[in-house]
C-alpha cells in the first residue's frame, strides 16, 4: 500500500487550490502509460486533501508511476496511518520485519503538515517517538540511503485561518520516489525564447501531454498550434510532434524568435517534425489513421480571433486582376470568415474520428460560461468516449480540459454532436438580453421560457460575445468604484478630516484598482 502526496499550489495569503480536478485523470493516464495496475477508493479522494492511498503491486511500479508526474509530489510506502499517533505506532509495530531491511543504512526523517506548520521542537518530538525502530545507521540529511516521512493532514476547514490543534489524519511511510515537477520550471514561459498571447503555461501543457499518453514513437498533432507549447511538452516525453495553424505569423514569429527557436532551446529538433500553415477544414492529410493523439487549445475568438478559410458571403466570386484570377496570383491571401466555437468543436471531433488510431486520444480545452454549463454540453461522437472532464474556474467563465479516446473505427455517416449548436434560437440569456435591450423583468420571462426549452444552447455557444459582456461589466464596476472613491461627498464618510482630503485626478484606466485587470488578463482565453 502506498500514499501519494498531491500538492496544492499555495499563495502567501492563504491556500489556493489549483488543478485539483486534474489529479486523478493524470494519475490514471500515468498508470496506463506505465502499464501499472492501480487500485484506490474513489470515494476517499477529496479535492481539499492532497493525500491519496493507492494499492500497487510493488515498489518498482510505484516509482515508474510517478517518474513523469506533474501533480504528484512524491509517493511513500505506507507503514501506518490513523487519527492519532497511537494508532500509527500500533500499525508500524505490527510489521517489524520491515525494519530490519534498513537497520544499518543511513537515513533521514521529515515531518510536514498540510494546513499547518510544524515547529522544530515539535518535529524533533515526533521523530523521537519512532525511536523504537532501532535504526543504527548514520543520520544523513543530504544523501540518505533511505528516507522516512511523517505527513499530517490538518485540512482546510479552519476558523479565522487557525488550524485545528491536532491533525485529522497522520501518515507514516518510506519515501519511494518523487514526481517530476521540476519540468514546470524547465518549460516555464518566462524562460522560453518565444511566446505569444495564447501560449499555454508549462504546467497545464505537461499535464495535457500526460493525458495524451505521450511516449516514445508516438505521433502527436496540434491543429491549432499557435506558438507550439504542446509540441515541446509532448516531444519531451519522446513523442514525435507536428502542428499546423491558419495563421503562419505565429509559427514564423519575428527576427530570431519563433517556434524553431524554442525547439532549438530545448534541443528537440529530432522530435518536433514540422509546423505547417493551413486550415483544419481544408487540410492536405491523406485519408489514413495517422495520429496517436491530438492535443490542442482551439481558438475561442477572444485574444486571437477564430477564423477559417471561406467568404462571409459565399455568393461573392473571386476578383480578376489584369486578366488573372486573384486566387492564382503569387501574392494572393485567401479570404477568411469567423469561426464560431461550436463549429470549431464539430470540425475537431470529426477530424479526430477520421485520423486518430483506435485507442488514440483527443485532449483539448473547452471554454464555457459557468452558470450555463451542463454535462450535456460536452461534444460527443459515436466512435469517441469521454475519459475525463476537468474544470479550471475563473469566476463567471471557466475552461474545461476534455480528454476523449477513440474506441472503435469511424463509420461513414456518423457525425459529431454538439447539442444543436448551429441553431440561433436559444443564444445565451445574458447575450440575448443585452442584444435586445430587455429589462430585468423581461430577462426573467426569457429565462423561464428557456428553462422549458429542451434545446437550450451549450455553455460554450457564442462564448466570445458572452466573454466580452463580462469584460464590459467589469470595466463599468471599476469606473463606478473610481467615481465613488473620488467623490468628495462620499469621501467625508471615509476619513475623519475631509478638509485635508485631495481628490486624485488620475483617470479610471490608470488607478491602482487596475491591478485586478492584470490578474484578469492573465486568465484571458485564447
XYZ file of C-alpha atoms in Angstrom:
526
model
C 0.000 0.000 0.000
C 1.296 3.430 -0.930
C 0.307 7.029 -0.305
C 0.621 9.738 -2.960
C 1.229 13.355 -1.992
C -0.677 15.540 -4.467
C 0.478 19.088 -3.716
C -1.721 22.155 -3.760
C -0.441 25.467 -5.073
C -0.105 27.898 -2.185
C -0.029 31.667 -2.038
C 1.421 33.889 0.655
C -2.073 34.987 1.645
C -3.505 31.536 2.127
C -4.087 28.250 0.436
C -5.370 28.482 -3.120
C -6.230 25.187 -4.775
C -5.465 24.885 -8.457
C -5.871 21.905 -10.752
C -7.390 19.650 -8.071
C -9.794 18.253 -10.689
C -6.829 17.285 -12.869
C -5.110 14.988 -10.364
C -6.994 11.722 -10.845
C -7.129 11.967 -14.664
C -3.354 12.439 -14.731
C -2.843 9.582 -12.263
C -4.980 7.237 -14.368
C -3.155 8.295 -17.524
C 0.240 7.651 -15.936
C -0.907 4.185 -14.867
C -1.895 3.440 -18.461
C 1.386 4.771 -19.872
C 3.484 2.689 -17.470
C 1.145 -0.323 -17.515
C 0.710 -0.179 -13.737
C -2.265 -1.902 -12.138
C -3.659 0.763 -9.875
C -6.395 0.489 -7.257
C -7.828 3.149 -4.972
C -11.123 4.072 -3.364
C -12.555 6.915 -5.418
C -14.854 7.881 -2.541
C -11.838 8.550 -0.320
C -10.456 11.161 -2.704
C -11.158 14.727 -1.619
C -10.280 17.838 -3.597
C -9.219 19.684 -0.429
C -6.881 16.873 0.682
C -3.508 16.309 -1.016
C -3.136 12.676 0.117
C -4.420 9.581 -1.648
C -3.883 5.965 -0.561
C -3.400 3.615 -3.518
C -2.613 -0.066 -3.996
C 0.208 -1.035 -6.372
C 1.860 -4.433 -6.714
C 5.423 -3.414 -5.905
C 7.901 -0.622 -5.282
C 9.277 -0.629 -8.838
C 5.833 0.041 -10.295
C 5.258 2.819 -7.758
C 8.472 4.539 -8.878
C 7.518 4.185 -12.566
C 4.068 5.592 -11.888
C 5.313 8.965 -10.626
C 8.559 9.454 -12.540
C 6.920 11.881 -15.009
C 4.030 13.069 -12.819
C 3.333 16.799 -12.666
C 0.621 16.808 -9.985
C 2.177 14.166 -7.721
C 4.952 15.448 -5.487
C 6.073 12.073 -4.149
C 4.951 8.576 -3.223
C 5.548 6.669 0.040
C 5.298 3.056 1.025
C 2.631 3.333 3.729
C 3.686 1.830 7.071
C 0.915 3.279 9.189
C -1.946 5.786 9.267
C -4.542 6.915 11.753
C -6.196 9.790 13.536
C -3.683 9.631 16.415
C -0.033 8.734 16.787
C -1.010 5.794 18.979
C -2.860 4.286 16.022
C 0.064 4.960 13.683
C 2.638 3.442 16.063
C 0.467 0.352 16.583
C 0.356 -0.307 12.832
C 4.110 0.259 12.409
C 4.921 -2.080 15.314
C 2.679 -4.766 13.818
C 5.170 -5.293 10.950
C 8.688 -5.340 12.495
C 10.019 -7.393 9.568
C 10.154 -4.177 7.545
C 12.576 -2.504 9.942
C 15.426 -4.997 9.623
C 15.999 -4.072 5.979
C 17.152 -0.575 6.995
C 18.862 -1.125 10.378
C 22.362 -0.257 9.140
C 21.522 2.185 6.343
C 21.937 5.952 6.562
C 18.558 7.574 6.971
C 16.580 10.775 7.206
C 13.274 11.665 8.853
C 10.969 14.523 7.784
C 7.792 15.829 9.410
C 5.412 18.022 7.388
C 1.891 19.271 7.830
C -0.784 20.223 5.313
C -2.873 23.156 6.537
C -0.483 23.910 9.392
C 3.190 24.418 10.194
C 5.326 22.215 12.426
C 7.872 23.868 14.721
C 11.378 22.452 15.017
C 10.760 21.289 18.587
C 7.553 19.565 17.535
C 9.292 17.814 14.642
C 12.070 16.535 16.933
C 9.492 15.218 19.397
C 7.607 13.370 16.654
C 10.785 11.889 15.190
C 11.908 10.677 18.619
C 8.576 8.894 19.070
C 9.737 6.453 16.351
C 12.962 5.586 18.216
C 11.722 2.002 18.718
C 12.609 1.335 15.061
C 16.182 0.991 16.296
C 17.996 2.259 13.207
C 21.775 2.155 13.758
C 22.925 3.835 10.535
C 24.143 7.412 10.236
C 21.719 10.309 10.016
C 22.322 11.851 6.596
C 20.255 14.902 5.700
C 21.691 15.304 2.180
C 22.061 11.855 0.598
C 20.451 9.240 2.837
C 20.095 5.665 1.682
C 16.515 5.660 2.950
C 14.107 8.451 3.858
C 11.035 8.294 6.072
C 8.233 10.833 6.237
C 5.520 11.787 8.683
C 2.655 13.544 6.881
C -0.021 15.331 8.901
C -3.310 16.491 7.392
C -4.951 19.392 9.240
C -7.375 20.086 6.407
C -8.608 23.469 5.238
C -11.752 23.792 7.371
C -10.117 26.399 9.546
C -11.709 29.116 11.641
C -10.144 32.540 11.023
C -7.118 30.853 9.485
C -6.333 28.893 12.648
C -5.719 25.158 12.102
C -7.194 22.578 14.496
C -4.997 21.585 17.475
C -4.488 18.043 16.167
C -4.370 16.627 12.625
C -7.327 14.796 11.140
C -5.114 12.072 9.672
C -1.473 11.083 10.129
C 0.530 9.072 7.582
C 3.937 7.454 8.108
C 5.949 5.719 5.438
C 9.145 5.215 3.475
C 9.797 7.539 0.565
C 9.820 5.670 -2.757
C 10.134 8.341 -5.434
C 9.497 11.949 -6.377
C 7.304 13.271 -9.155
C 8.766 15.419 -11.909
C 7.535 18.897 -11.051
C 10.942 20.324 -11.989
C 9.713 20.182 -15.577
C 7.309 23.029 -14.807
C 10.279 25.319 -14.260
C 12.222 23.922 -17.203
C 9.420 24.821 -19.619
C 8.321 27.960 -17.785
C 7.054 30.584 -20.237
C 9.316 33.188 -18.629
C 12.348 31.136 -19.646
C 11.152 30.427 -23.159
C 12.637 32.384 -26.054
C 9.387 32.721 -27.967
C 5.861 33.062 -26.567
C 2.624 34.722 -27.633
C -0.625 35.938 -26.106
C -2.133 32.475 -26.263
C 0.849 30.342 -25.172
C -0.307 27.682 -22.703
C 1.536 27.652 -19.387
C 4.051 24.888 -18.772
C 2.218 23.028 -16.006
C -1.004 22.577 -17.966
C 0.899 21.756 -21.158
C 2.753 18.961 -19.365
C -0.449 17.632 -17.785
C -2.035 17.514 -21.239
C 0.966 15.606 -22.591
C 0.470 13.028 -19.844
C -3.246 12.724 -20.524
C -2.489 12.307 -24.227
C -0.279 9.328 -23.251
C 2.715 10.935 -24.985
C 5.598 8.463 -25.156
C 8.459 7.441 -27.479
C 7.462 6.502 -31.004
C 4.001 8.092 -30.955
C 2.889 10.769 -33.413
C 1.019 13.701 -31.837
C -0.598 16.559 -33.746
C -1.783 20.049 -32.776
C -4.143 21.508 -35.435
C -4.227 24.940 -33.731
C -0.537 25.073 -32.932
C -0.127 28.812 -32.240
C 3.311 29.213 -30.631
C 3.803 25.468 -30.211
C 3.671 24.832 -26.443
C 2.227 21.324 -26.854
C 4.831 20.384 -29.462
C 7.533 20.901 -26.839
C 5.944 19.132 -23.873
C 4.788 16.098 -25.854
C 8.200 15.858 -27.531
C 9.877 16.000 -24.118
C 8.299 12.629 -23.308
C 9.646 11.134 -26.531
C 6.748 11.579 -28.954
C 7.132 12.889 -32.479
C 5.089 16.071 -32.841
C 3.882 18.356 -35.579
C 1.400 21.187 -35.790
C -0.484 23.461 -38.130
C -2.306 26.775 -37.955
C -4.213 29.032 -40.297
C -2.066 31.941 -39.109
C 1.515 31.436 -40.262
C 2.666 34.610 -38.496
C 2.563 32.898 -35.081
C 4.565 29.978 -36.411
C 7.198 32.127 -38.097
C 7.419 34.680 -35.286
C 9.790 37.533 -35.991
C 13.546 38.083 -36.209
C 15.272 35.260 -34.308
C 12.225 34.328 -32.208
C 9.888 31.640 -33.463
C 8.717 28.119 -32.734
C 12.008 26.925 -34.194
C 13.990 28.944 -31.650
C 12.085 27.162 -28.850
C 12.768 23.809 -30.457
C 16.483 24.640 -30.565
C 16.397 25.957 -26.993
C 15.169 22.605 -25.670
C 17.147 20.504 -28.142
C 14.020 18.822 -29.524
C 14.853 19.089 -33.229
C 14.800 15.310 -33.629
C 11.266 15.064 -32.177
C 9.383 18.121 -33.500
C 8.895 17.218 -37.155
C 7.422 20.389 -38.639
C 4.888 23.206 -38.416
C 2.584 23.843 -41.371
C 0.211 26.603 -42.453
C -3.307 25.530 -43.387
C -6.868 25.409 -42.110
C -8.075 22.271 -40.310
C -11.177 22.376 -42.537
C -9.026 22.453 -45.691
C -6.117 20.198 -44.800
C -3.816 18.105 -47.022
C -3.884 14.878 -44.976
C -4.456 11.732 -46.982
C -7.250 9.557 -45.582
C -5.498 7.303 -43.054
C -5.144 6.679 -39.324
C -2.120 8.908 -38.770
C -2.115 10.156 -35.207
C -1.723 8.561 -31.793
C -3.055 11.730 -30.146
C -4.350 15.205 -30.930
C -3.509 17.816 -28.291
C -4.751 21.341 -28.813
C -6.195 24.571 -27.456
C -8.853 25.610 -30.014
C -9.297 29.333 -30.732
C -12.015 30.941 -28.631
C -12.033 34.132 -30.686
C -11.053 36.454 -27.824
C -7.356 37.288 -27.935
C -6.775 35.584 -31.251
C -9.837 35.877 -33.499
C -11.115 32.491 -34.586
C -11.092 32.294 -38.375
C -11.358 29.668 -41.071
C -10.978 29.847 -44.845
C -14.036 30.975 -46.732
C -16.062 34.011 -47.645
C -18.642 35.598 -45.379
C -20.779 35.893 -48.497
C -20.466 32.562 -50.380
C -22.111 34.058 -53.452
C -19.287 36.543 -53.892
C -16.764 35.448 -56.537
C -13.018 35.926 -56.690
C -11.829 39.095 -58.430
C -9.885 39.170 -61.675
C -6.788 41.403 -61.692
C -5.094 42.190 -65.022
C -6.873 39.255 -66.580
C -5.634 36.822 -63.888
C -7.990 35.395 -61.235
C -6.937 36.753 -57.842
C -6.518 33.294 -56.328
C -3.897 32.422 -58.965
C -1.714 35.447 -58.288
C 1.548 34.973 -56.369
C 0.678 37.381 -53.553
C -2.858 36.054 -53.029
C -4.154 35.628 -49.490
C -7.356 33.579 -49.265
C -10.341 35.200 -47.519
C -11.362 34.090 -44.042
C -14.589 34.180 -42.088
C -15.476 33.951 -38.368
C -15.251 30.509 -36.769
C -17.842 30.050 -34.018
C -16.736 27.854 -31.101
C -19.399 25.217 -31.701
C -18.268 24.887 -35.316
C -14.664 24.523 -34.161
C -15.671 21.641 -31.879
C -17.634 19.875 -34.595
C -14.705 20.041 -37.010
C -12.229 18.983 -34.317
C -14.203 15.875 -33.348
C -14.852 14.949 -36.969
C -11.135 15.266 -37.696
C -10.182 13.180 -34.641
C -12.646 10.438 -35.573
C -11.146 10.201 -39.062
C -7.428 10.448 -38.355
C -6.812 9.061 -34.841
C -5.824 5.442 -34.433
C -8.142 3.282 -32.354
C -7.028 3.902 -28.765
C -5.749 7.361 -29.708
C -6.684 10.350 -27.568
C -8.079 13.808 -28.194
C -7.112 16.312 -25.477
C -8.449 19.847 -25.812
C -9.779 22.880 -23.928
C -13.457 23.785 -23.900
C -14.373 27.327 -22.740
C -17.755 27.709 -21.088
C -19.932 30.079 -19.101
C -20.133 28.702 -15.563
C -23.830 29.431 -14.938
C -24.858 27.998 -18.301
C -22.767 24.833 -18.284
C -24.206 21.334 -18.010
C -22.639 17.937 -18.613
C -24.697 17.649 -21.799
C -22.586 20.472 -23.287
C -19.621 18.167 -23.888
C -19.468 17.360 -27.614
C -19.555 13.676 -28.491
C -19.004 11.354 -31.407
C -20.162 7.754 -31.871
C -16.584 6.450 -32.026
C -15.196 8.592 -29.170
C -15.598 8.006 -25.424
C -15.144 10.639 -22.715
C -12.204 9.857 -20.406
C -12.101 12.959 -18.199
C -13.559 16.448 -17.831
C -11.591 18.785 -15.525
C -12.540 22.385 -14.820
C -10.250 25.381 -14.369
C -12.567 28.039 -12.952
C -12.089 31.790 -13.432
C -15.310 33.055 -11.866
C -18.017 33.783 -14.429
C -16.330 31.639 -17.047
C -14.140 28.589 -16.966
C -12.337 26.273 -19.311
C -12.510 22.514 -19.192
C -9.792 20.087 -20.154
C -11.581 17.389 -22.119
C -9.901 14.053 -22.792
C -11.557 11.614 -25.181
C -10.417 8.279 -26.576
C -11.282 6.674 -29.885
C -12.589 3.194 -29.053
C -13.756 1.947 -32.463
C -13.322 2.588 -36.165
C -15.079 5.570 -37.650
C -18.141 4.649 -39.697
C -19.116 6.721 -42.713
C -22.258 8.658 -41.969
C -21.615 9.023 -38.238
C -21.035 12.593 -37.115
C -20.146 14.684 -34.090
C -22.925 16.067 -31.928
C -22.563 19.479 -30.283
C -26.054 19.889 -28.849
C -27.717 21.576 -31.858
C -25.243 24.420 -31.513
C -25.758 25.793 -35.022
C -29.333 26.930 -34.338
C -29.593 30.540 -33.239
C -32.949 30.281 -31.443
C -31.609 29.949 -27.910
C -28.498 32.049 -27.602
C -27.087 32.877 -24.174
C -29.607 34.516 -21.864
C -27.016 37.119 -20.993
C -26.138 37.974 -24.585
C -29.695 37.836 -25.885
C -30.885 40.152 -23.110
C -28.085 42.645 -23.828
C -28.578 42.484 -27.583
C -32.323 43.052 -27.453
C -32.124 45.679 -24.691
C -34.510 43.761 -22.445
C -35.173 44.744 -18.835
C -34.542 42.503 -15.839
C -38.230 41.540 -15.759
C -38.115 40.647 -19.440
C -34.984 38.657 -18.722
C -36.789 36.622 -16.058
C -39.552 35.777 -18.523
C -36.923 34.875 -21.095
C -35.165 32.653 -18.554
C -38.409 30.848 -17.753
C -39.042 30.272 -21.442
C -35.579 28.871 -21.987
C -35.782 26.618 -18.921
C -38.676 24.861 -20.617
C -36.786 24.555 -23.873
C -35.176 21.187 -24.397
C -32.817 22.634 -26.990
C -31.029 25.030 -24.657
C -27.690 26.165 -26.041
C -24.469 24.804 -24.512
C -22.382 26.999 -22.210
C -19.695 27.469 -24.864
C -22.091 28.755 -27.504
C -21.312 32.342 -28.588
C -18.559 32.327 -25.985
C -16.801 35.352 -27.474
C -19.848 37.613 -27.162
C -20.576 36.456 -23.620
C -16.966 36.874 -22.573
C -16.809 40.468 -23.758
C -20.089 41.168 -21.970
C -18.374 40.116 -18.736
C -15.381 42.294 -19.549
C -17.664 45.271 -20.156
C -19.391 44.703 -16.818
C -16.049 44.514 -15.036
C -14.942 47.794 -16.609
C -18.193 49.502 -15.601
C -17.813 48.315 -12.000
C -14.252 49.658 -11.825
C -15.332 53.021 -13.191
C -18.199 53.228 -10.709
C -15.831 52.355 -7.876
C -13.497 55.111 -9.015
C -16.312 57.659 -9.151
C -17.392 56.811 -5.602
C -13.799 56.960 -4.424
C -13.142 60.404 -5.896
C -16.469 61.938 -4.891
C -15.767 64.445 -2.109
C -19.163 63.996 -0.527
C -18.641 60.263 -0.197
C -15.083 60.827 0.972
C -16.448 62.569 4.082
C -17.752 59.190 5.292
C -14.360 57.548 4.846
C -11.989 59.953 6.610
C -12.058 61.899 9.852
C -10.885 65.162 8.343
C -12.410 65.642 4.909
C -10.872 69.104 4.582
C -7.431 67.515 4.222
C -8.527 65.128 1.506
C -7.461 65.946 -2.034
C -9.143 64.057 -4.840
C -6.849 62.446 -7.334
C -7.133 63.466 -10.950
C -5.951 60.140 -12.328
C -8.298 58.749 -14.972
C -10.064 55.456 -14.212
C -7.818 53.498 -16.581
C -4.726 54.372 -14.516
C -5.856 53.840 -10.917
C -4.385 51.164 -8.732
C -7.631 49.192 -8.973
C -6.448 48.172 -12.401
C -4.026 45.820 -10.713
C -7.007 43.500 -10.781
C -7.007 43.863 -14.538
C -3.552 42.312 -14.655
C -4.861 39.260 -12.854
C -7.863 39.162 -15.130
C -5.757 39.387 -18.293
C -3.639 36.506 -17.069
C -6.771 34.398 -17.211
C -7.954 35.657 -20.572
C -8.598 32.820 -23.035
C -7.100 32.453 -26.471
